[in-house]
Short mmCIF file of C-alpha atoms in Angstrom, two decimals:
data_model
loop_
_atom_site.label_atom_id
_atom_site.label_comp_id
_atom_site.label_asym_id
_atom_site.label_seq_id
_atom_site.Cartn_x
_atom_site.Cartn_y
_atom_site.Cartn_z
CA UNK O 1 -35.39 -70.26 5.52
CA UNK O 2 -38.73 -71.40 6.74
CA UNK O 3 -40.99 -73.49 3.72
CA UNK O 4 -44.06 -71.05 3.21
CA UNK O 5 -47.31 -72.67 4.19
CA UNK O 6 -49.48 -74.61 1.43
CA UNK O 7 -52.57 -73.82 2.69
CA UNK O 8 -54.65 -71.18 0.62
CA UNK O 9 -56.48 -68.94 3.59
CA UNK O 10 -60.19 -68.54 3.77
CA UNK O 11 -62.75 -68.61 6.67
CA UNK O 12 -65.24 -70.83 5.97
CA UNK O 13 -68.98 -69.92 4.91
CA UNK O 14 -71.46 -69.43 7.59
CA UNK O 15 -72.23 -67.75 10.46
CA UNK O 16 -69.81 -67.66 13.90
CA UNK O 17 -67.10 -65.54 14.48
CA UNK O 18 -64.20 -64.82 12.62
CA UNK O 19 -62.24 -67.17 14.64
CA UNK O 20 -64.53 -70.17 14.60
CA UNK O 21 -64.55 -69.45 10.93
CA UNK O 22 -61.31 -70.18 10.86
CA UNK O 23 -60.67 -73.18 12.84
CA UNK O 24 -63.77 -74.91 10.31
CA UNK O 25 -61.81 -73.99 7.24
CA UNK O 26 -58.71 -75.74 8.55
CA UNK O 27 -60.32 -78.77 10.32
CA UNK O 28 -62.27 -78.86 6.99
CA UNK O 29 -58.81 -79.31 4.76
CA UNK O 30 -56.65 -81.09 7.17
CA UNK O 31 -59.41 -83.91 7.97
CA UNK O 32 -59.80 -84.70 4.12
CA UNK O 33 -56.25 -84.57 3.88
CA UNK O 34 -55.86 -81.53 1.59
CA UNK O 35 -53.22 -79.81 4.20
CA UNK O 36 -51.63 -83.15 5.01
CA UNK O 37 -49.47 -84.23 7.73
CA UNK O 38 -46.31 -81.92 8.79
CA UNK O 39 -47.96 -79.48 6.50
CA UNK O 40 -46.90 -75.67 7.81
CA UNK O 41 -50.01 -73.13 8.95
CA UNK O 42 -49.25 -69.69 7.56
CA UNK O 43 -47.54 -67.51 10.27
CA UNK O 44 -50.37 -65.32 12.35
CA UNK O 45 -49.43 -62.10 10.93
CA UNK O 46 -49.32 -62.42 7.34
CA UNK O 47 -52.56 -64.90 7.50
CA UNK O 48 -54.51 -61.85 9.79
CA UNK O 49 -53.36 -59.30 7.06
CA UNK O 50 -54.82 -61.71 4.51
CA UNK O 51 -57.72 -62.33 6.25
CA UNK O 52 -58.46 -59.13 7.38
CA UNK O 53 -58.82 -60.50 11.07
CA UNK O 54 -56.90 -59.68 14.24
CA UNK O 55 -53.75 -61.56 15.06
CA UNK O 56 -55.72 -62.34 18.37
CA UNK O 57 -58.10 -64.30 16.06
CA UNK O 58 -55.62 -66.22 14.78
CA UNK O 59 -53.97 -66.86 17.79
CA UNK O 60 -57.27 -67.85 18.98
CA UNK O 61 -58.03 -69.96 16.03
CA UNK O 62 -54.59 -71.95 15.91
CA UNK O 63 -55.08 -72.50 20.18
CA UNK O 64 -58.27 -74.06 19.89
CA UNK O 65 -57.07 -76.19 17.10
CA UNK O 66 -54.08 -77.53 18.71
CA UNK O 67 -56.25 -78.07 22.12
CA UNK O 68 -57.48 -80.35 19.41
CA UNK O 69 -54.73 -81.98 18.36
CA UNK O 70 -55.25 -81.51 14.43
CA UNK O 71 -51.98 -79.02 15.11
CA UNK O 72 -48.75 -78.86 16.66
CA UNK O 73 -46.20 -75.84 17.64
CA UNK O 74 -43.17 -76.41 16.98
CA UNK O 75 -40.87 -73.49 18.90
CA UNK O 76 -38.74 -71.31 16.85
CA UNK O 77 -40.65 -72.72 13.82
CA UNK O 78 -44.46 -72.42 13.59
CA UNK O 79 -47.30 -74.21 13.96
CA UNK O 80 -47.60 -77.73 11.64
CA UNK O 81 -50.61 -80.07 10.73
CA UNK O 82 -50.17 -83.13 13.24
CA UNK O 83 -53.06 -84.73 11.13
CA UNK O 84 -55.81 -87.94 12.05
CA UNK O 85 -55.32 -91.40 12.70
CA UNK O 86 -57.03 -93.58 10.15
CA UNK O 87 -58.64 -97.01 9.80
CA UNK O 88 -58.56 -99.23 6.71
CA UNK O 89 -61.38 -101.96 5.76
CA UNK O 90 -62.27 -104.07 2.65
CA UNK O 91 -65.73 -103.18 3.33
CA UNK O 92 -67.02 -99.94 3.47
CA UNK O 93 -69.43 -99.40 5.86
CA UNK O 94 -72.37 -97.28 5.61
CA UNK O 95 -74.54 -99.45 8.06
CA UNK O 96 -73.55 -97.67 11.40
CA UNK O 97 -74.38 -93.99 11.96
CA UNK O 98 -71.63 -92.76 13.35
CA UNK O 99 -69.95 -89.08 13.00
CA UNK O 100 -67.08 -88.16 10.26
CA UNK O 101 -64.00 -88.44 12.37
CA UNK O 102 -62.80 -84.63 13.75
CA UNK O 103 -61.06 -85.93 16.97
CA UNK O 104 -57.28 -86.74 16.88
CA UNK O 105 -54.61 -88.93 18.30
CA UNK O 106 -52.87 -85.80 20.42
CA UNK O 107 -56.41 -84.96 22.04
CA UNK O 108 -56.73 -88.34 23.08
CA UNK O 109 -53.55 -88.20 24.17
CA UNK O 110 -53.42 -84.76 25.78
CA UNK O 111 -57.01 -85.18 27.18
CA UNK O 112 -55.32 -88.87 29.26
CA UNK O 113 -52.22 -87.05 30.07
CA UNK O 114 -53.88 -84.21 32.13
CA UNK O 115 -56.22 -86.95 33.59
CA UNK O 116 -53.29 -88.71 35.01
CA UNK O 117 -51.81 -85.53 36.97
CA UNK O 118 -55.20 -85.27 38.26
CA UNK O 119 -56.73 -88.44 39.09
CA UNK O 120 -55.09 -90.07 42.01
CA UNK O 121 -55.96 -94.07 43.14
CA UNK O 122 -58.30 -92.64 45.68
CA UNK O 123 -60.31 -90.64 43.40
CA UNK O 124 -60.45 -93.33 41.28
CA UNK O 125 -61.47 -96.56 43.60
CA UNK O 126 -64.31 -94.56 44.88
CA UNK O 127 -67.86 -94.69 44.14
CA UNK O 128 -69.75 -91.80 43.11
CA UNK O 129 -73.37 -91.02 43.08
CA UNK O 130 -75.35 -93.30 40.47
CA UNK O 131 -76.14 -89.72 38.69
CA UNK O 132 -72.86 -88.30 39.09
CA UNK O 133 -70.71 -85.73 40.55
CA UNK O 134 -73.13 -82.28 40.60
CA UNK O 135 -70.70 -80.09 38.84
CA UNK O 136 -70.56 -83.14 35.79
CA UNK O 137 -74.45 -82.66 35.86
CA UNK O 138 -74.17 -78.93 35.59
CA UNK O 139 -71.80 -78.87 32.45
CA UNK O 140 -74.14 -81.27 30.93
CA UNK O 141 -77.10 -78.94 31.74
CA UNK O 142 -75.63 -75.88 30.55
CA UNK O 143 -74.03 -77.99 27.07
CA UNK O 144 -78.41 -78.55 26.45
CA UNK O 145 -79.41 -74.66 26.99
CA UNK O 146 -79.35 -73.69 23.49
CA UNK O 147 -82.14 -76.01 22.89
CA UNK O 148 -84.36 -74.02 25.70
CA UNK O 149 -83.99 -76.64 27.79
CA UNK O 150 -83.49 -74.96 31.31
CA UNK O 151 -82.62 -77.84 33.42
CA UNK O 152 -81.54 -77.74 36.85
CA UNK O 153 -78.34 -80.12 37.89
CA UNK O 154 -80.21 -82.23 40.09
CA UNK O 155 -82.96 -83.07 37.58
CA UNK O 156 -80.38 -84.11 35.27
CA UNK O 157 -78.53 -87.77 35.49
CA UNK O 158 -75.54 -88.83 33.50
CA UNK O 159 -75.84 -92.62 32.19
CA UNK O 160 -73.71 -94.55 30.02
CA UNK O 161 -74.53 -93.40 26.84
CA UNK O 162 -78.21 -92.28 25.44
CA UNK O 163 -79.25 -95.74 24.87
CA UNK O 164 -79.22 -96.42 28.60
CA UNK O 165 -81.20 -93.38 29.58
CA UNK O 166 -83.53 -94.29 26.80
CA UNK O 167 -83.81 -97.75 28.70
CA UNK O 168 -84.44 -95.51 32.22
CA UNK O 169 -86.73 -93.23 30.55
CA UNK O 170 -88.86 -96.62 28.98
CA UNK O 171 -88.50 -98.36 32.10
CA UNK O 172 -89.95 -96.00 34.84
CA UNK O 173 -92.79 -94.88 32.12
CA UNK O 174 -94.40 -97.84 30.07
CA UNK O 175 -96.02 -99.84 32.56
CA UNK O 176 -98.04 -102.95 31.81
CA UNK O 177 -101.42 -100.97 30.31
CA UNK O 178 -99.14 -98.39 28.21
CA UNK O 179 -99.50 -98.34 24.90
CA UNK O 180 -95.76 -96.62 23.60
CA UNK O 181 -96.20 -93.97 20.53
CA UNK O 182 -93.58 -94.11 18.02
CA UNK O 183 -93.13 -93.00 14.69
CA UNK O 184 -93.80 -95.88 11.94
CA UNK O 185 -89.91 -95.38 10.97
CA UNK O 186 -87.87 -94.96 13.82
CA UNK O 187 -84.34 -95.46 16.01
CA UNK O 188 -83.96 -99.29 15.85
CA UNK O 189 -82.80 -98.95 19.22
CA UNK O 190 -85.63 -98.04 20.63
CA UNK O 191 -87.96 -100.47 18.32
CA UNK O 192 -85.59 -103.41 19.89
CA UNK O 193 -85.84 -102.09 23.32
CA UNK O 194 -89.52 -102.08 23.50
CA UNK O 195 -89.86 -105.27 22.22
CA UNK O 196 -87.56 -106.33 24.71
CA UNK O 197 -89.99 -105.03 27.05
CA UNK O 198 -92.83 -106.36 25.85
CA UNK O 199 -94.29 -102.92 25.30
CA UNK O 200 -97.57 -102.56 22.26
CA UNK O 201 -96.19 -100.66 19.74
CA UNK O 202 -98.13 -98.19 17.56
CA UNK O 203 -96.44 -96.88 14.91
CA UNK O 204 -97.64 -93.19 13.43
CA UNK O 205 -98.06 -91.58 9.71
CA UNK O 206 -94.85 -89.14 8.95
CA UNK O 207 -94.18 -86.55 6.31
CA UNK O 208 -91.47 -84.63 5.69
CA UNK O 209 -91.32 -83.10 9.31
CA UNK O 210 -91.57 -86.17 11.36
CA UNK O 211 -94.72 -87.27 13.43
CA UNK O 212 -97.84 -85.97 11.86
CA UNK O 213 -99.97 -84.52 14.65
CA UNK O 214 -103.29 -85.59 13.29
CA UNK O 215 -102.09 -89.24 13.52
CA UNK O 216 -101.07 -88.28 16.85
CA UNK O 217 -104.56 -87.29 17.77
CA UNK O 218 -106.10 -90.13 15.99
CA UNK O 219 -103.54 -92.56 18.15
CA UNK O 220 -103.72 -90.36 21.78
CA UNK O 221 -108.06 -90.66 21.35
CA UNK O 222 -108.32 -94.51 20.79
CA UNK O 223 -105.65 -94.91 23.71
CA UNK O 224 -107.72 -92.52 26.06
CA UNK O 225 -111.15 -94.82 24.63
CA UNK O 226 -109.42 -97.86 25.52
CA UNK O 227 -108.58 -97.12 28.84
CA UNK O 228 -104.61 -97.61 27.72
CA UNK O 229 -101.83 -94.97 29.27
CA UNK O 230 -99.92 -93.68 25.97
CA UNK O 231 -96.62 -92.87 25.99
CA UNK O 232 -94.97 -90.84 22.76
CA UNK O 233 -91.41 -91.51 21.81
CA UNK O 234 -90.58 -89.23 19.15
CA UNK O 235 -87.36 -87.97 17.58
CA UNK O 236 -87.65 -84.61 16.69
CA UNK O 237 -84.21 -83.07 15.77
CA UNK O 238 -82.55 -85.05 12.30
CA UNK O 239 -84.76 -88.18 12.61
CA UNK O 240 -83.51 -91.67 12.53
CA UNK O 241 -83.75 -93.06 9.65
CA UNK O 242 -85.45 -89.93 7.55
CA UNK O 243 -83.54 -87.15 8.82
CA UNK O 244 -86.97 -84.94 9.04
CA UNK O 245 -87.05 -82.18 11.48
CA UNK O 246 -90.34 -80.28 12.95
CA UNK O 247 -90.49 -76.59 12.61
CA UNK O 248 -91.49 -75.17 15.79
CA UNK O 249 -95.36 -75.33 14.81
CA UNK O 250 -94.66 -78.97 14.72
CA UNK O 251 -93.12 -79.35 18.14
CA UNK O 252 -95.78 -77.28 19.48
CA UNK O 253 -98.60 -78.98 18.16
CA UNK O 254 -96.84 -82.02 19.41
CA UNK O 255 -96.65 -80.71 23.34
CA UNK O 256 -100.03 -79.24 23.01
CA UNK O 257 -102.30 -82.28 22.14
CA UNK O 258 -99.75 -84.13 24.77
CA UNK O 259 -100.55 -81.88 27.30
CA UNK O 260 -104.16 -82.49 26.36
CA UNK O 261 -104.24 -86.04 26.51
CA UNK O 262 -102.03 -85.73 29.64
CA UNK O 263 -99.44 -87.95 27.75
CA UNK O 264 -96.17 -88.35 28.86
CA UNK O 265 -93.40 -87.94 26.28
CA UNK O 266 -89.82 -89.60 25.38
CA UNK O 267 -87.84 -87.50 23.75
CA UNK O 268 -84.66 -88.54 21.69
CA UNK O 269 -82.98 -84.98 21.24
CA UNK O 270 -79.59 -86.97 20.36
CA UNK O 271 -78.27 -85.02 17.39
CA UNK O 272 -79.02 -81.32 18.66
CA UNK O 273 -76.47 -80.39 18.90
CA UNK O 274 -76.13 -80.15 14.87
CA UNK O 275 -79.25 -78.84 14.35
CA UNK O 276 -79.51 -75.16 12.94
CA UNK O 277 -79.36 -72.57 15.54
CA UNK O 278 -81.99 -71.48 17.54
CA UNK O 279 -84.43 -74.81 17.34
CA UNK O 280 -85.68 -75.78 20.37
CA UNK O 281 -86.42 -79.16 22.21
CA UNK O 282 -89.83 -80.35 22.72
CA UNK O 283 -88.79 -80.02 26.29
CA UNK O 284 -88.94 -76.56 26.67
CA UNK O 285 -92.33 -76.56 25.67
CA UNK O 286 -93.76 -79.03 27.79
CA UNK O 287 -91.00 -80.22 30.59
CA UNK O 288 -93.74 -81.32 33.00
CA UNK O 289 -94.00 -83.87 31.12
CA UNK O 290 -91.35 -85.14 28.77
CA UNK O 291 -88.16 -87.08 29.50
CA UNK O 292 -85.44 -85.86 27.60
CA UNK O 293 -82.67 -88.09 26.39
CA UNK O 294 -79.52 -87.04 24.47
CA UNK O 295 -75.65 -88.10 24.59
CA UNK O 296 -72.30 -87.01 23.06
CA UNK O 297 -71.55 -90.03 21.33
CA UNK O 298 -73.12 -88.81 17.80
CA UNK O 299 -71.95 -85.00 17.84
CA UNK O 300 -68.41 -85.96 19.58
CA UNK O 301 -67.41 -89.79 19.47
CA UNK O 302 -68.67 -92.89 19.99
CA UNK O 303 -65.85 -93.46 22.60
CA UNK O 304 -67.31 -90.99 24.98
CA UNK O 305 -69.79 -93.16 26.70
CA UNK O 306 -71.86 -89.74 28.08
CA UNK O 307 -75.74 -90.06 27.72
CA UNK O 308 -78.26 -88.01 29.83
CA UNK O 309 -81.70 -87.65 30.82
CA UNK O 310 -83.54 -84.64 32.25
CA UNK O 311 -86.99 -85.74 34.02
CA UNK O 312 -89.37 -83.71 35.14
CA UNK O 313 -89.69 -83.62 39.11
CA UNK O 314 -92.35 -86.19 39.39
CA UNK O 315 -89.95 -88.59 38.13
CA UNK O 316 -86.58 -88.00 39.44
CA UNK O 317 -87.26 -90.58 42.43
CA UNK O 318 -88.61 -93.15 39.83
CA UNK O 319 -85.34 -92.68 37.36
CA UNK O 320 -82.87 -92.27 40.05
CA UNK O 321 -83.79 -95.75 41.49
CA UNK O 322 -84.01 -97.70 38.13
CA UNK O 323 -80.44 -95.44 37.06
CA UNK O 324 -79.02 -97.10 40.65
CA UNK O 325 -80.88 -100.84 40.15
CA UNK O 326 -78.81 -100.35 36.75
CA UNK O 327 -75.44 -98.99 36.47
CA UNK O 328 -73.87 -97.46 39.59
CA UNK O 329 -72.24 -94.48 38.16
CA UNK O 330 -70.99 -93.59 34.89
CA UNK O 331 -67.44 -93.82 34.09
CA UNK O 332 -65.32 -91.68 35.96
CA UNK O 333 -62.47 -91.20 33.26
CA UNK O 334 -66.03 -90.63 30.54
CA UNK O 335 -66.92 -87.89 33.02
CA UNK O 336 -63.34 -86.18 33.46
CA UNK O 337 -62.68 -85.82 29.67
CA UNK O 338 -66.49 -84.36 28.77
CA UNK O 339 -65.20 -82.10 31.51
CA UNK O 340 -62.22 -81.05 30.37
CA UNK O 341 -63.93 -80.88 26.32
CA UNK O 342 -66.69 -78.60 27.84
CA UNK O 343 -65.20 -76.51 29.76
CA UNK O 344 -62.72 -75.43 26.70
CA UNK O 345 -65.31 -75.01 24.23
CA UNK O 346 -63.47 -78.12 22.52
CA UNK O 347 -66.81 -80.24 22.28
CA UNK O 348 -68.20 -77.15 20.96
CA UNK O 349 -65.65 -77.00 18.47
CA UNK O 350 -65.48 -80.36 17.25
CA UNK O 351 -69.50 -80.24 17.03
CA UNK O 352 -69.31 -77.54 14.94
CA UNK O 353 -66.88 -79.45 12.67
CA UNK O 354 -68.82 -82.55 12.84
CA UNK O 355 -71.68 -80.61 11.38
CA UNK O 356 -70.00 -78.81 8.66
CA UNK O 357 -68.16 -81.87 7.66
CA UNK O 358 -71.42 -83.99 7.54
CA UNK O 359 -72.97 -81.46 5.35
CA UNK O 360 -70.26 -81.94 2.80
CA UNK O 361 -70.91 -85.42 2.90
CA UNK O 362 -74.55 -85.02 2.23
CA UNK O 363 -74.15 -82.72 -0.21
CA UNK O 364 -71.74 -85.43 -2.08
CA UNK O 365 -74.65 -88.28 -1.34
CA UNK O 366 -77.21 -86.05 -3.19
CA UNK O 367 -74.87 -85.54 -6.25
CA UNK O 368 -74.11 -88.78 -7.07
CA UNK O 369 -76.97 -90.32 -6.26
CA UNK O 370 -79.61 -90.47 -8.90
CA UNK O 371 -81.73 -87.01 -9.00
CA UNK O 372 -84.76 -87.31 -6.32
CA UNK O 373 -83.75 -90.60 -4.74
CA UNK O 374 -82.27 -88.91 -1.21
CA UNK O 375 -84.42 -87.61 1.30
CA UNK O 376 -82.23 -85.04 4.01
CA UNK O 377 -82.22 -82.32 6.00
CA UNK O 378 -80.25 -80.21 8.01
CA UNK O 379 -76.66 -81.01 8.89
CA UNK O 380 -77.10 -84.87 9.53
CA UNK O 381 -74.58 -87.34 9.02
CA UNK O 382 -77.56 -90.12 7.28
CA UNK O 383 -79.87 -89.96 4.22
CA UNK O 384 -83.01 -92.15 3.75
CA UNK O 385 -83.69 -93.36 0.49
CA UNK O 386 -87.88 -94.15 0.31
CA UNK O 387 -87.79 -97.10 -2.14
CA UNK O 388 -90.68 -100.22 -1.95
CA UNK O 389 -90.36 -102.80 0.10
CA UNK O 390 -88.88 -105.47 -2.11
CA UNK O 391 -86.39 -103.08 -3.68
CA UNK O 392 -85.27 -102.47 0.01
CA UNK O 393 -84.86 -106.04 0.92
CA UNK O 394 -82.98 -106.83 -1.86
CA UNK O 395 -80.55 -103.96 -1.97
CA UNK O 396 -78.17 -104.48 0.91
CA UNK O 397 -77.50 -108.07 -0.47
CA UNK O 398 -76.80 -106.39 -3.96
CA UNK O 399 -74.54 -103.75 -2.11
CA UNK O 400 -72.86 -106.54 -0.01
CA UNK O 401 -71.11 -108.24 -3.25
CA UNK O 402 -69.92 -104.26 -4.38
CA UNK O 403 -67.91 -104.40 -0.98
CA UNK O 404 -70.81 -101.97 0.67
CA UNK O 405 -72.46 -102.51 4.28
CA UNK O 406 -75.89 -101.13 4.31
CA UNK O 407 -78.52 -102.23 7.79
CA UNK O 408 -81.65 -104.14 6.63
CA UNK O 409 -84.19 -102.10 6.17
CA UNK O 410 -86.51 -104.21 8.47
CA UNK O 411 -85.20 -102.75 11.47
CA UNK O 412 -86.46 -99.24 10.97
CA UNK O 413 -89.75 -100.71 10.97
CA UNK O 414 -92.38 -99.85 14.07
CA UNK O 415 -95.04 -101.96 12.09
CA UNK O 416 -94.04 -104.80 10.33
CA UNK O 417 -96.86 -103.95 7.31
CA UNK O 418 -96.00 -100.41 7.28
CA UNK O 419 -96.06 -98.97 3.92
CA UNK O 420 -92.82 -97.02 4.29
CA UNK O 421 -89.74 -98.64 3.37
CA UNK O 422 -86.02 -97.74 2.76
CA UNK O 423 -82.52 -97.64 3.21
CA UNK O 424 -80.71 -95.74 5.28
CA UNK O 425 -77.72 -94.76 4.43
CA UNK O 426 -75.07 -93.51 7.32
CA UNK O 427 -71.71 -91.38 5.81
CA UNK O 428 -69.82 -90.31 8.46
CA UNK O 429 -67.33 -93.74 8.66
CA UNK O 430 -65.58 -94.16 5.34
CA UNK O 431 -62.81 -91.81 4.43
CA UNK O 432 -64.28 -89.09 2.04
CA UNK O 433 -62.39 -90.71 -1.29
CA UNK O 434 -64.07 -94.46 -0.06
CA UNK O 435 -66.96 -92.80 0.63
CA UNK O 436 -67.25 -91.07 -3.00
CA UNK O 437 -66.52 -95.09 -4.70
CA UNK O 438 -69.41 -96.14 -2.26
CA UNK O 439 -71.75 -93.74 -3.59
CA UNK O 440 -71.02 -94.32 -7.54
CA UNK O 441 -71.37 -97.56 -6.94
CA UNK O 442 -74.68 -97.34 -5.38
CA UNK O 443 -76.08 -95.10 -7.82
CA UNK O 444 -74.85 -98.08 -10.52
CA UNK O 445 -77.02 -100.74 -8.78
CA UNK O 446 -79.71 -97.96 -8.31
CA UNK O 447 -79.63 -97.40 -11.65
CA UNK O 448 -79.70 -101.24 -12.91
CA UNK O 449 -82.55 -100.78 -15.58
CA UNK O 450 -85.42 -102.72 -14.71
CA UNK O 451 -86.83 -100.09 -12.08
CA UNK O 452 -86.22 -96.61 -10.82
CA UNK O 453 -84.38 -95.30 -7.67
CA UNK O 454 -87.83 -96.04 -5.98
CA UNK O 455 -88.67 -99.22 -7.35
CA UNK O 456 -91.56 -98.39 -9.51
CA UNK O 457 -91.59 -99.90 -13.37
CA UNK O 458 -89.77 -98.10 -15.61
CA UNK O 459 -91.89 -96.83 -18.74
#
């Protein structure tokens, strides 16, 4: 007799359809280990009569799942949980943003396997184009149209990994005069990179949705005065280190006095893809003029080196040189496994995952943490917590003996005086139980009596 399955059926909240419902609510339980390895999946038939659903759906549901690898059929018997790989530390780490782990060992696995029946030595000791193969391109291209952005193949170029087509995008646009636009918190990435460059920096007032377009004014006026070309990098979409997001006002106040200042803008569009349906990139509103950078390392893996950058056709010459002058071509096997995700909705699904299970997290963060001390939005795998600027210094020290990795908070910093200081805070490593210890011990050394969560005297 076969064991019945343990896992209670649902379909997860939300919107999506029945089937996508489905594959969230078992990701969801077999990534924190409630259904846990060699754990049975109820047969399709009872579990559609549960549901209510088609036995399609659940076919459906279970297919996508196992394309994933979190499942495994076993013939004659059913389908079983095949379950995650997992890393252990001493140290939990909440320095490095990186997304909760929904990928598994038999993707990997399956995903290599079909890669060597297809990839013969040929294929693979030849060069491609620095921008990469065209149909590559247009998967990329049509992976960005939910965020308006209407791209066409050949304006888009594949790079290794967003950071590098943030270095393009910097490189063929901030010139010796150009005075480079950033938020007063922002990516340390990109604070490091213009440095590296040489580049004046001028960081700009944000509230709760980002850039505040009256600083942007302020900033694009004295630029214009001085005879200085301005350049805006901005981060939209779950900002890094605040996790704001513009409304669409925002964004198109944002194009507008761009467009008016004839600016040209860099924007970091990297976590779209978990943003809530139906927002749109600054790109779409002004594309003549804004280089658009995003990747699948934060809303897939880290692994998948896969960044891109859409230019407008003024600067495709420009970006496809300094792309050549510095890698010359992505990775091939990078390239064949975003192909092989894309085309079978599997990034789609894991993205989708990624965001639900980073909401959880989130969700725990702002629990245990002590009442108004988080600051997040959206479906973000990070929370910022505003504290002053001594209180920051000292608190990833403090955190360090408790067996907790937090950044210093210096590197978020555009302006070295700004008065905005923090921590960020990045959940998507640790296990979910580690993760919960983390947190309860933060809100202990948060709570430590002599000031509250944002270091002001206690009465």
């Amino acid at each position: 007799m076969l064991l019945a399955s343990p896992w209670k059926p649902r379909l997860a909240d939300g919107r999506g359809s029945a089937s996508e419902r489905l594959v969230e609510a078992l990701a969801r339980d077999i990534v924190d280990g409630s259904l846990p390895s060699g754990a049975r999946l109820p047969a399709h038939r009872p579990l559609a009569w549960q549901l209510a659903i088609g036995i399609g759906t659940v076919t459906k549901a279970y297919a996508q799942l196992e394309r994933r690898g979190l499942v495994r059929s076993i013939r004659g018997r059913g389908m079983f949980v095949a379950g995650l790989s997992q890393a252990t530390s001493r140290m939990v780490d909440l320095s490095i943003n990186v997304p909760p782990q929904q990928l598994s060992d038999r993707l990997l696995a399956a995903s290599l396997s079909e890669l060597a029946r297809r990839l013969d030595a040929d294929s693979f000791g030849a060069y491609a184009a620095p921008a990469g193969r065209l149909e590559h391109r247009a998967l990329l291209a049509r992976w960005l149209a939910p965020s308006g952005i209407a791209a066409a193949p050949e304006r888009l170029l594949i790079c290794n990994g967003a950071q590098h087509a943030l270095a393009i995008a910097f490189a063929i646009t901030c010139g010796p005069d150009t005075e480079l636009l950033i938020e007063a918190l922002s990516y340390p990435g990109a604070i490091a990179l213009a440095r590296r460059r040489g580049l004046r920096l001028s960081g700009l007032a944000i509230d709760e949705e980002g850039l505040v377009p009256q600083a942007l004014d302020k900033a694009l006026h004295e630029a214009k005065t001085a005879g200085r070309r301005a350049v805006l990098y901005v981060t939209p979409t779950l900002h890094n280190p605040t996790t704001a997001t513009m409304s669409e006002a925002r964004r198109q106040d944002i194009a507008r006095l761009c467009r008016a200042y004839d600016a040209v803008i860099v924007e970091d569009d990297i976590h779209a893809a978990l943003a809530e349906p139906g927002t749109i990139a600054i790109a779409s509103l002004a594309p003549e003029r804004t280089l658009h950078v995003s990747g699948l390392s934060k809303v897939l893996s880290p692994g998948l080196r896969i960044g891109s950058l859409v230019v407008p056709e003024a600067w495709l010459e420009p970006a496809l040189a300094e792309l050549a002058a510095t890698c010359t071509m992505a990775s091939l096997l990078s390239c064949l496994i975003m192909e092989r995700w894309l085309s079978e909705d599997t990034a789609a699904s894991v993205a989708r995952s990624i965001r639900e299970e980073a909401g959880r997290r989130v969700t725990l963060a702002r629990a245990l943490l002590p009442p108004g001390t988080a600051m997040s939005s959206g479906h973000g795998f990070h929370i910022w917590l505003p504290m002053a600027a001594e209180r920051a210094k000292a608190l990833p020290a403090r955190a360090a003996a408790s067996g907790i990795l937090l950044p210093a908070p210096e590197i978020f910093l555009a302006d070295a005086q700004a008065p905005e200081w923090g921590v960020r805070l990045s959940l998507g490593g640790p296990k979910l139980d580690r993760l919960q210890d983390a947190l309860a011990s933060l809100r202990a050394l948060l709570l430590d009596g002599s000031n509250d969560p944002r270091g002001r005297a206690m009465p």
